[in-house]
């Protein structure tokens, strides 16, 4: 179990970011590589795998269901696929730590199994809404028990025999879309999902990579159940969500010039790049290429003065995990930044609107939360003590803020940075941030 209160970051004011760095592998793609590799026929080799607590929770869950998964090195994973019908009942409940992606995507897979299984998580995951997946899965024929308010633990009952559905998602969520596509592999007939706005399409791309036919037309994606997945090799690019902290850091810290290597720039993930450019950031994409069905580039970011903007609503799902970092950019920009249509931020690992507003206020920045967003007025960041509420992206965002603060920032409750970016502190130090980690 994660010790959520065991670490604190101390960030000295000032500094600049320099050099060439590679952040760890993409979290979304790493999760999916384990899931599809496990369900495929044959051996899948993954390189660039994110060795974070969230993705390791997925890996351990499939091991617990009888899949042989080995780690020839830290970032390499070999998965002996068992085929769509080869998973075995785990001996106990699957504990998924902090990872919403594991629980939501796996609920689609587990709804199609001939055994019952329970999934549990840490206190943060245990507060997160699961009806968004259990309601459409029930429409497909699954029987899933949740806690009273639709939160974990999830108990999925054996052998319900799924039927395909034609489902229009009320919210833009790649996790829901992916969950239903994975359930669709086990369903009779066609499963179709229509999304209200484009969300990350790694599941669709990877299913194709495993030789599974997918039909896509506009905002609708469909697959026919009953096919097979053929093992393949996967090279995971560096995670743009982790790169985002350094993109913001280099933009706000005078004299910075940094290159982030081999970053995934899938069009459904580059909201942060688009938003920072609209704010005046100087970002250049170098060496653009495609690797294993995913576009990749080296990203050069040079410091440049930022201005406040109204964030275009179509960018919100494309930058959904990067808003804590973008809020730091807004705090350093001239004028007001206005975010709307982003109520989803309230149900992430923490309520990211409230927690960021509280933190920014502590550092002397005017940050006004609204039901679906925030209004931030740029100003001078002060030092202060921040509670990250055990949310990895809040902790990393306030670390970056130190580059422009005029006093020391102390961030509490940082252990969960290891869920997505276990090497963050070392990389931040190497790049030019004066940060120390302490046991709290
Ligand atoms: C993810 C989708 C996003 C994102 C999460 C990972 C995924 O969630 O916030 O960190 O891997 O599919 P939603 O699609 O629910 O917004």
Short mmCIF file of C-alpha atoms and ligand atoms in Angstrom, two decimals:
data_model
loop_
_atom_site.label_atom_id
_atom_site.label_comp_id
_atom_site.label_asym_id
_atom_site.label_seq_id
_atom_site.Cartn_x
_atom_site.Cartn_y
_atom_site.Cartn_z
CA UNK A 1 0.00 0.00 0.00
CA UNK A 2 1.30 3.46 -0.89
CA UNK A 3 2.50 5.56 2.07
CA UNK A 4 0.85 8.77 0.93
CA UNK A 5 2.19 10.93 3.76
CA UNK A 6 5.78 9.83 3.75
CA UNK A 7 7.49 12.36 1.50
CA UNK A 8 7.94 16.10 1.22
CA UNK A 9 9.69 18.18 -1.45
CA UNK A 10 11.64 21.31 -0.56
CA UNK A 11 12.19 23.61 -3.55
CA UNK A 12 14.63 26.53 -3.38
CA UNK A 13 13.62 29.59 -5.37
CA UNK A 14 15.00 30.28 -8.83
CA UNK A 15 16.99 28.37 -11.43
CA UNK A 16 16.68 27.61 -15.10
CA UNK A 17 16.24 24.39 -17.12
CA UNK A 18 18.96 23.22 -19.51
CA UNK A 19 20.10 20.13 -21.35
CA UNK A 20 18.61 17.10 -23.12
CA UNK A 21 16.44 14.78 -21.05
CA UNK A 22 14.15 11.82 -21.53
CA UNK A 23 11.15 11.52 -19.20
CA UNK A 24 9.78 8.01 -18.48
CA UNK A 25 7.41 6.05 -20.69
CA UNK A 26 3.81 6.99 -21.40
CA UNK A 27 1.50 5.81 -18.62
CA UNK A 28 -1.57 5.27 -20.81
CA UNK A 29 0.35 3.27 -23.42
CA UNK A 30 2.21 1.25 -20.76
CA UNK A 31 -1.07 0.14 -19.12
CA UNK A 32 -2.52 -0.87 -22.46
CA UNK A 33 0.61 -2.78 -23.49
CA UNK A 34 0.21 -5.07 -20.48
CA UNK A 35 -3.53 -5.54 -20.98
CA UNK A 36 -3.44 -6.29 -24.70
CA UNK A 37 -0.20 -8.27 -24.42
CA UNK A 38 -1.84 -10.48 -21.78
CA UNK A 39 -4.92 -11.08 -23.94
CA UNK A 40 -2.96 -11.73 -27.14
CA UNK A 41 -1.79 -15.01 -28.59
CA UNK A 42 2.01 -15.22 -28.50
CA UNK A 43 4.76 -13.22 -26.81
CA UNK A 44 4.73 -9.42 -26.67
CA UNK A 45 7.95 -7.49 -25.97
CA UNK A 46 7.53 -3.98 -24.57
CA UNK A 47 10.34 -1.43 -24.41
CA UNK A 48 10.25 2.03 -22.81
CA UNK A 49 7.71 0.75 -20.25
CA UNK A 50 6.84 3.14 -17.41
CA UNK A 51 8.13 1.60 -14.22
CA UNK A 52 5.62 3.50 -12.07
CA UNK A 53 3.35 2.29 -9.30
CA UNK A 54 0.20 2.64 -11.45
CA UNK A 55 1.47 0.57 -14.37
CA UNK A 56 3.08 -1.95 -12.02
CA UNK A 57 -0.36 -2.37 -10.40
CA UNK A 58 -1.75 -3.38 -13.80
CA UNK A 59 1.21 -5.70 -14.37
CA UNK A 60 0.75 -7.39 -10.97
CA UNK A 61 -3.00 -7.79 -11.56
CA UNK A 62 -2.42 -9.75 -14.77
CA UNK A 63 0.26 -11.84 -13.10
CA UNK A 64 -2.31 -12.61 -10.40
CA UNK A 65 -4.61 -13.83 -13.19
CA UNK A 66 -2.03 -16.34 -14.38
CA UNK A 67 -0.19 -14.36 -17.06
CA UNK A 68 3.57 -14.91 -17.18
CA UNK A 69 5.17 -11.46 -17.28
CA UNK A 70 8.91 -10.95 -16.90
CA UNK A 71 11.11 -7.85 -16.75
CA UNK A 72 14.42 -8.41 -18.59
CA UNK A 73 15.33 -4.84 -17.51
CA UNK A 74 13.60 -1.95 -15.73
CA UNK A 75 11.94 -0.61 -18.86
CA UNK A 76 11.50 -3.87 -20.75
CA UNK A 77 8.60 -6.24 -20.23
CA UNK A 78 7.92 -9.62 -21.83
CA UNK A 79 4.35 -10.88 -21.73
CA UNK A 80 3.38 -14.46 -22.58
CA UNK A 81 -0.14 -13.81 -23.84
CA UNK A 82 -2.85 -16.26 -22.77
CA UNK A 83 -5.41 -15.32 -25.42
CA UNK A 84 -8.76 -13.62 -24.83
CA UNK A 85 -10.09 -16.58 -22.83
CA UNK A 86 -6.96 -17.68 -20.95
CA UNK A 87 -7.08 -15.54 -17.79
CA UNK A 88 -7.54 -17.39 -14.49
CA UNK A 89 -9.39 -16.36 -11.33
CA UNK A 90 -7.01 -14.50 -8.98
CA UNK A 91 -6.58 -15.89 -5.47
CA UNK A 92 -7.67 -12.60 -3.91
CA UNK A 93 -9.04 -9.14 -4.73
CA UNK A 94 -6.92 -7.16 -7.21
CA UNK A 95 -5.43 -4.12 -5.45
CA UNK A 96 -4.85 -1.29 -7.92
CA UNK A 97 -3.40 1.39 -5.66
CA UNK A 98 -3.96 4.92 -6.99
CA UNK A 99 -4.68 3.90 -10.56
CA UNK A 100 -8.03 4.87 -12.06
CA UNK A 101 -6.87 3.78 -15.51
CA UNK A 102 -6.20 0.23 -14.26
CA UNK A 103 -9.58 -0.08 -12.62
CA UNK A 104 -11.69 1.47 -15.38
CA UNK A 105 -10.03 -0.32 -18.30
CA UNK A 106 -9.81 -3.65 -16.49
CA UNK A 107 -13.50 -3.54 -15.57
CA UNK A 108 -14.21 -3.91 -19.31
CA UNK A 109 -11.93 -6.94 -19.61
CA UNK A 110 -13.11 -8.56 -16.38
CA UNK A 111 -16.80 -8.18 -17.29
CA UNK A 112 -16.10 -10.69 -20.07
CA UNK A 113 -14.55 -13.42 -17.89
CA UNK A 114 -15.99 -16.70 -16.66
CA UNK A 115 -14.84 -15.98 -13.07
CA UNK A 116 -15.85 -13.39 -10.49
CA UNK A 117 -13.30 -10.85 -9.32
CA UNK A 118 -13.04 -7.88 -6.99
CA UNK A 119 -10.97 -4.72 -7.55
CA UNK A 120 -9.92 -2.37 -4.74
CA UNK A 121 -7.75 0.75 -4.46
CA UNK A 122 -6.17 3.29 -2.12
CA UNK A 123 -8.24 6.04 -0.40
CA UNK A 124 -8.04 8.35 -3.47
CA UNK A 125 -9.11 5.65 -5.95
CA UNK A 126 -11.81 4.54 -3.51
CA UNK A 127 -13.43 7.99 -3.86
CA UNK A 128 -13.44 8.08 -7.67
CA UNK A 129 -16.63 7.69 -9.73
CA UNK A 130 -17.07 4.29 -11.38
CA UNK A 131 -20.69 4.54 -12.57
CA UNK A 132 -19.36 5.98 -15.82
CA UNK A 133 -18.14 2.45 -16.60
CA UNK A 134 -20.52 0.25 -14.59
CA UNK A 135 -23.67 1.79 -16.13
CA UNK A 136 -22.77 1.07 -19.80
CA UNK A 137 -21.24 -2.30 -18.86
CA UNK A 138 -24.55 -3.22 -17.20
CA UNK A 139 -26.27 -2.29 -20.48
CA UNK A 140 -23.99 -4.86 -22.14
CA UNK A 141 -25.15 -7.46 -19.61
CA UNK A 142 -22.45 -7.24 -16.93
CA UNK A 143 -23.29 -7.55 -13.26
CA UNK A 144 -21.08 -5.30 -11.14
CA UNK A 145 -21.48 -4.27 -7.49
CA UNK A 146 -20.01 -0.99 -6.27
CA UNK A 147 -20.06 0.85 -2.95
CA UNK A 148 -23.31 2.74 -2.35
CA UNK A 149 -22.27 5.90 -4.21
CA UNK A 150 -20.90 4.08 -7.26
CA UNK A 151 -17.30 4.08 -6.03
CA UNK A 152 -14.84 1.15 -5.55
CA UNK A 153 -14.52 -1.61 -4.57
CA UNK A 154 -15.95 -3.14 -7.75
CA UNK A 155 -17.16 -6.71 -7.63
CA UNK A 156 -17.61 -8.15 -11.11
CA UNK A 157 -19.72 -11.29 -11.35
CA UNK A 158 -18.75 -14.27 -13.49
CA UNK A 159 -19.94 -15.25 -16.94
CA UNK A 160 -22.72 -12.80 -17.71
CA UNK A 161 -22.43 -13.14 -21.52
CA UNK A 162 -22.01 -9.63 -22.94
CA UNK A 163 -23.94 -8.10 -25.84
CA UNK A 164 -22.56 -5.33 -28.03
CA UNK A 165 -24.06 -1.87 -27.58
CA UNK A 166 -24.24 1.41 -29.42
CA UNK A 167 -23.30 3.86 -26.65
CA UNK A 168 -23.04 7.63 -26.69
CA UNK A 169 -20.78 8.78 -23.85
CA UNK A 170 -22.16 11.66 -21.77
CA UNK A 171 -18.61 12.78 -20.89
CA UNK A 172 -15.42 12.83 -22.96
CA UNK A 173 -13.40 10.02 -21.35
CA UNK A 174 -10.78 7.80 -22.96
CA UNK A 175 -11.02 5.52 -19.95
CA UNK A 176 -14.73 4.87 -20.54
CA UNK A 177 -14.23 4.48 -24.29
CA UNK A 178 -11.38 2.04 -23.74
CA UNK A 179 -13.28 0.07 -21.10
CA UNK A 180 -16.17 -0.47 -23.50
CA UNK A 181 -13.93 -1.36 -26.45
CA UNK A 182 -12.21 -3.98 -24.27
CA UNK A 183 -15.59 -5.35 -23.12
CA UNK A 184 -16.60 -5.34 -26.79
CA UNK A 185 -13.87 -7.92 -27.51
CA UNK A 186 -15.97 -10.35 -25.43
CA UNK A 187 -19.43 -9.22 -26.62
CA UNK A 188 -21.75 -10.77 -29.17
CA UNK A 189 -22.05 -8.52 -32.20
CA UNK A 190 -20.85 -4.98 -32.63
CA UNK A 191 -19.88 -2.52 -29.89
CA UNK A 192 -19.93 1.13 -30.95
CA UNK A 193 -18.99 4.17 -28.89
CA UNK A 194 -19.62 7.79 -29.81
CA UNK A 195 -17.65 10.44 -27.96
CA UNK A 196 -18.74 14.04 -27.36
CA UNK A 197 -15.19 15.28 -28.06
CA UNK A 198 -11.99 13.54 -29.21
CA UNK A 199 -10.06 11.81 -26.39
CA UNK A 200 -6.80 9.87 -26.43
CA UNK A 201 -6.96 7.03 -28.96
CA UNK A 202 -4.14 4.76 -27.74
CA UNK A 203 -6.51 1.79 -27.31
CA UNK A 204 -7.73 2.02 -30.88
CA UNK A 205 -4.18 2.37 -32.24
CA UNK A 206 -2.88 -0.51 -30.14
CA UNK A 207 -5.79 -2.84 -30.95
CA UNK A 208 -4.94 -2.30 -34.62
CA UNK A 209 -1.28 -2.99 -33.81
CA UNK A 210 -2.39 -6.34 -32.35
CA UNK A 211 -4.22 -7.06 -35.62
CA UNK A 212 -7.74 -6.40 -34.34
CA UNK A 213 -10.03 -4.64 -36.86
CA UNK A 214 -11.57 -1.35 -35.68
CA UNK A 215 -13.97 0.80 -37.64
CA UNK A 216 -13.78 4.51 -37.12
CA UNK A 217 -15.96 7.19 -38.67
CA UNK A 218 -16.01 10.71 -37.24
CA UNK A 219 -16.70 10.57 -33.52
CA UNK A 220 -17.79 6.91 -33.58
CA UNK A 221 -15.61 3.85 -33.11
CA UNK A 222 -16.84 0.25 -33.48
CA UNK A 223 -15.50 -3.26 -33.15
CA UNK A 224 -16.96 -6.72 -33.61
CA UNK A 225 -16.56 -9.15 -30.70
CA UNK A 226 -15.12 -12.63 -30.97
CA UNK A 227 -11.84 -11.89 -32.77
CA UNK A 228 -8.25 -12.53 -31.67
CA UNK A 229 -5.25 -10.42 -30.73
CA UNK A 230 -1.90 -11.33 -32.25
CA UNK A 231 1.16 -10.57 -30.09
CA UNK A 232 3.41 -7.76 -31.27
CA UNK A 233 6.31 -5.62 -30.05
CA UNK A 234 5.62 -2.22 -28.53
CA UNK A 235 7.97 0.73 -28.09
CA UNK A 236 6.48 3.13 -25.55
CA UNK A 237 7.34 6.81 -26.19
CA UNK A 238 8.15 9.22 -23.35
CA UNK A 239 5.02 10.57 -21.64
CA UNK A 240 3.96 14.06 -22.76
CA UNK A 241 2.12 14.35 -19.43
CA UNK A 242 5.47 14.04 -17.62
CA UNK A 243 7.27 16.20 -20.18
CA UNK A 244 4.63 18.90 -19.54
CA UNK A 245 6.19 19.90 -16.20
CA UNK A 246 9.49 20.64 -17.93
CA UNK A 247 7.76 22.35 -20.87
CA UNK A 248 6.13 24.75 -18.42
CA UNK A 249 9.31 25.05 -16.32
CA UNK A 250 11.46 25.98 -19.33
CA UNK A 251 8.85 28.45 -20.55
CA UNK A 252 8.65 30.36 -17.24
CA UNK A 253 12.31 30.32 -16.12
CA UNK A 254 14.43 32.99 -17.81
CA UNK A 255 17.45 31.62 -19.68
CA UNK A 256 16.01 28.10 -20.02
CA UNK A 257 16.60 26.02 -23.14
CA UNK A 258 15.73 22.35 -22.86
CA UNK A 259 15.17 19.38 -25.18
CA UNK A 260 12.80 16.59 -24.13
CA UNK A 261 13.61 13.48 -26.14
CA UNK A 262 11.34 10.95 -27.81
CA UNK A 263 8.05 12.35 -26.52
CA UNK A 264 4.71 10.99 -27.75
CA UNK A 265 2.88 13.73 -29.70
CA UNK A 266 -0.31 11.87 -30.53
CA UNK A 267 -2.77 14.59 -31.69
CA UNK A 268 -5.18 13.53 -28.91
CA UNK A 269 -2.53 14.37 -26.28
CA UNK A 270 -0.99 17.67 -27.40
CA UNK A 271 -3.41 20.10 -25.75
CA UNK A 272 -0.61 21.28 -23.46
CA UNK A 273 1.59 22.11 -26.42
CA UNK A 274 -1.22 23.97 -28.18
CA UNK A 275 -2.25 25.88 -25.03
CA UNK A 276 1.31 26.88 -24.11
CA UNK A 277 1.92 28.07 -27.68
CA UNK A 278 -1.26 30.19 -27.50
CA UNK A 279 0.16 31.71 -24.30
CA UNK A 280 3.34 32.64 -26.16
CA UNK A 281 5.62 29.69 -25.35
CA UNK A 282 8.56 29.03 -27.66
CA UNK A 283 8.26 25.33 -28.51
CA UNK A 284 9.87 23.59 -31.48
CA UNK A 285 9.26 20.00 -32.54
CA UNK A 286 12.41 18.31 -33.79
CA UNK A 287 12.98 14.99 -35.48
CA UNK A 288 9.27 14.12 -35.87
CA UNK A 289 8.75 10.43 -36.61
CA UNK A 290 6.29 7.59 -36.10
CA UNK A 291 7.09 4.64 -33.85
CA UNK A 292 4.80 1.63 -33.52
CA UNK A 293 1.74 3.56 -34.68
CA UNK A 294 2.35 6.56 -32.37
CA UNK A 295 3.86 9.92 -33.49
CA UNK A 296 6.97 10.97 -31.55
CA UNK A 297 9.26 14.04 -31.51
CA UNK A 298 12.01 15.74 -29.54
CA UNK A 299 10.54 18.89 -28.00
CA UNK A 300 12.71 21.99 -27.58
CA UNK A 301 11.41 24.65 -25.21
CA UNK A 302 13.05 28.03 -24.68
CA UNK A 303 12.01 30.56 -22.06
CA UNK A 304 9.65 33.21 -23.28
CA UNK A 305 7.19 35.68 -21.76
CA UNK A 306 3.68 34.20 -21.42
CA UNK A 307 0.32 35.95 -21.59
CA UNK A 308 -3.00 34.89 -20.09
CA UNK A 309 -5.59 33.39 -22.44
CA UNK A 310 -9.10 31.97 -22.49
CA UNK A 311 -8.36 28.27 -22.95
CA UNK A 312 -10.23 26.92 -26.01
CA UNK A 313 -12.78 24.32 -24.85
CA UNK A 314 -11.81 21.89 -27.61
CA UNK A 315 -8.33 21.64 -26.03
CA UNK A 316 -9.65 20.57 -22.61
CA UNK A 317 -9.86 16.78 -23.19
CA UNK A 318 -6.54 16.94 -25.07
CA UNK A 319 -4.77 18.45 -22.03
CA UNK A 320 -6.83 16.89 -19.24
CA UNK A 321 -3.86 15.67 -17.16
CA UNK A 322 -1.70 18.73 -17.79
CA UNK A 323 -3.87 21.44 -16.20
CA UNK A 324 -2.04 21.56 -12.87
CA UNK A 325 1.16 22.41 -14.81
CA UNK A 326 -0.71 24.80 -17.12
CA UNK A 327 -2.06 26.63 -14.03
CA UNK A 328 1.54 27.31 -12.99
CA UNK A 329 2.19 28.76 -16.45
CA UNK A 330 -0.94 30.92 -15.98
CA UNK A 331 0.34 32.11 -12.59
CA UNK A 332 3.51 33.33 -14.33
CA UNK A 333 1.72 34.86 -17.32
CA UNK A 334 0.78 38.47 -17.81
CA UNK A 335 -2.97 38.93 -17.38
CA UNK A 336 -5.80 36.51 -16.79
CA UNK A 337 -6.16 32.88 -17.85
CA UNK A 338 -9.69 31.52 -17.91
CA UNK A 339 -10.55 27.82 -17.99
CA UNK A 340 -14.11 26.54 -18.43
CA UNK A 341 -15.72 23.19 -19.35
CA UNK A 342 -13.24 21.29 -17.20
CA UNK A 343 -15.39 19.91 -14.34
CA UNK A 344 -13.68 16.53 -14.89
CA UNK A 345 -10.67 18.00 -13.08
CA UNK A 346 -12.68 17.81 -9.87
CA UNK A 347 -12.74 13.97 -9.98
CA UNK A 348 -9.12 13.18 -10.79
CA UNK A 349 -6.65 11.86 -8.18
CA UNK A 350 -7.71 14.97 -6.20
CA UNK A 351 -10.10 17.86 -6.91
CA UNK A 352 -7.48 19.53 -9.07
CA UNK A 353 -9.40 22.81 -9.40
CA UNK A 354 -9.75 23.32 -5.65
CA UNK A 355 -6.35 21.93 -4.66
CA UNK A 356 -4.50 24.05 -7.25
CA UNK A 357 -6.52 27.17 -6.33
CA UNK A 358 -5.71 26.65 -2.62
CA UNK A 359 -2.01 26.17 -3.40
CA UNK A 360 -1.76 29.16 -5.73
CA UNK A 361 -3.51 31.39 -3.18
CA UNK A 362 -0.97 30.30 -0.56
CA UNK A 363 1.78 31.42 -2.92
CA UNK A 364 0.16 34.83 -3.35
CA UNK A 365 -1.54 34.30 -6.72
CA UNK A 366 -5.18 35.24 -7.36
CA UNK A 367 -6.89 31.97 -8.36
CA UNK A 368 -10.68 31.88 -8.37
CA UNK A 369 -12.23 28.40 -8.73
CA UNK A 370 -15.52 28.08 -10.62
CA UNK A 371 -17.75 24.99 -10.84
CA UNK A 372 -16.13 23.91 -14.13
CA UNK A 373 -12.80 25.71 -14.17
CA UNK A 374 -10.69 28.50 -12.74
CA UNK A 375 -9.63 32.09 -13.33
CA UNK A 376 -5.95 32.76 -12.61
CA UNK A 377 -4.35 36.20 -12.62
CA UNK A 378 -0.62 36.14 -13.25
CA UNK A 379 1.63 37.63 -10.55
CA UNK A 380 4.72 37.08 -8.40
CA UNK A 381 4.85 33.60 -6.82
CA UNK A 382 5.88 33.69 -3.15
CA UNK A 383 7.28 30.87 -1.05
CA UNK A 384 4.97 28.80 1.14
CA UNK A 385 3.77 25.40 2.27
CA UNK A 386 1.57 23.42 -0.13
CA UNK A 387 -0.57 20.33 0.50
CA UNK A 388 -0.53 18.17 -2.64
CA UNK A 389 -3.32 15.94 -1.26
CA UNK A 390 -1.34 12.90 -2.38
CA UNK A 391 -1.84 13.90 -6.03
CA UNK A 392 1.32 13.30 -8.09
CA UNK A 393 0.62 16.01 -10.66
CA UNK A 394 -0.08 18.66 -7.99
CA UNK A 395 3.24 17.86 -6.27
CA UNK A 396 5.23 18.07 -9.53
CA UNK A 397 3.47 21.29 -10.64
CA UNK A 398 4.37 23.17 -7.46
CA UNK A 399 7.94 21.91 -7.75
CA UNK A 400 8.16 23.64 -11.15
CA UNK A 401 6.63 26.79 -9.62
CA UNK A 402 9.81 27.13 -7.54
CA UNK A 403 11.64 28.29 -10.68
CA UNK A 404 9.74 31.59 -10.50
CA UNK A 405 9.06 31.90 -6.77
CA UNK A 406 10.84 34.40 -4.53
CA UNK A 407 10.96 32.05 -1.53
CA UNK A 408 11.21 28.36 -0.64
CA UNK A 409 8.22 26.15 -1.51
CA UNK A 410 7.61 23.13 0.70
CA UNK A 411 5.24 20.51 -0.73
CA UNK A 412 3.66 17.91 1.55
CA UNK A 413 2.34 14.42 0.76
CA UNK A 414 4.47 13.71 -2.34
CA UNK A 415 4.99 9.92 -2.23
CA UNK A 416 2.49 9.37 -5.04
CA UNK A 417 4.81 11.05 -7.55
CA UNK A 418 6.08 7.47 -7.89
CA UNK A 419 2.76 6.46 -9.48
CA UNK A 420 3.65 8.15 -12.77
CA UNK A 421 7.19 9.59 -12.53
CA UNK A 422 9.42 7.77 -10.03
CA UNK A 423 12.58 9.52 -11.29
CA UNK A 424 11.09 13.03 -11.14
CA UNK A 425 13.33 14.42 -8.39
CA UNK A 426 16.57 13.23 -10.01
CA UNK A 427 15.52 14.52 -13.42
CA UNK A 428 14.36 17.86 -11.99
CA UNK A 429 17.72 18.27 -10.20
CA UNK A 430 19.71 17.38 -13.31
CA UNK A 431 17.67 19.80 -15.41
CA UNK A 432 18.25 22.70 -12.98
CA UNK A 433 15.63 22.75 -10.21
CA UNK A 434 16.99 23.03 -6.67
CA UNK A 435 14.73 20.46 -5.06
CA UNK A 436 15.32 18.01 -2.22
CA UNK A 437 13.18 15.12 -1.12
CA UNK A 438 12.67 14.45 2.60
CA UNK A 439 11.02 11.65 4.50
CA UNK A 440 8.14 13.29 6.32
C1 LIG B 1 -6.40 8.05 -19.35
C2 LIG B 1 -7.43 8.89 -19.66
C3 LIG B 1 -7.71 10.14 -18.94
C4 LIG B 1 -6.54 10.58 -18.06
C5 LIG B 1 -5.92 9.45 -17.32
C6 LIG B 1 -5.45 8.36 -18.26
C7 LIG B 1 -6.22 6.82 -20.13
O1 LIG B 1 -8.84 9.98 -18.12
O2 LIG B 1 -6.95 11.58 -17.15
O3 LIG B 1 -4.81 9.91 -16.57
O4 LIG B 1 -5.14 6.21 -20.07
O5 LIG B 1 -7.17 6.43 -20.84
P1 LIG B 1 -10.33 10.25 -18.70
O6 LIG B 1 -10.36 9.67 -20.03
O7 LIG B 1 -11.27 9.59 -17.76
O8 LIG B 1 -10.46 11.75 -18.70
#
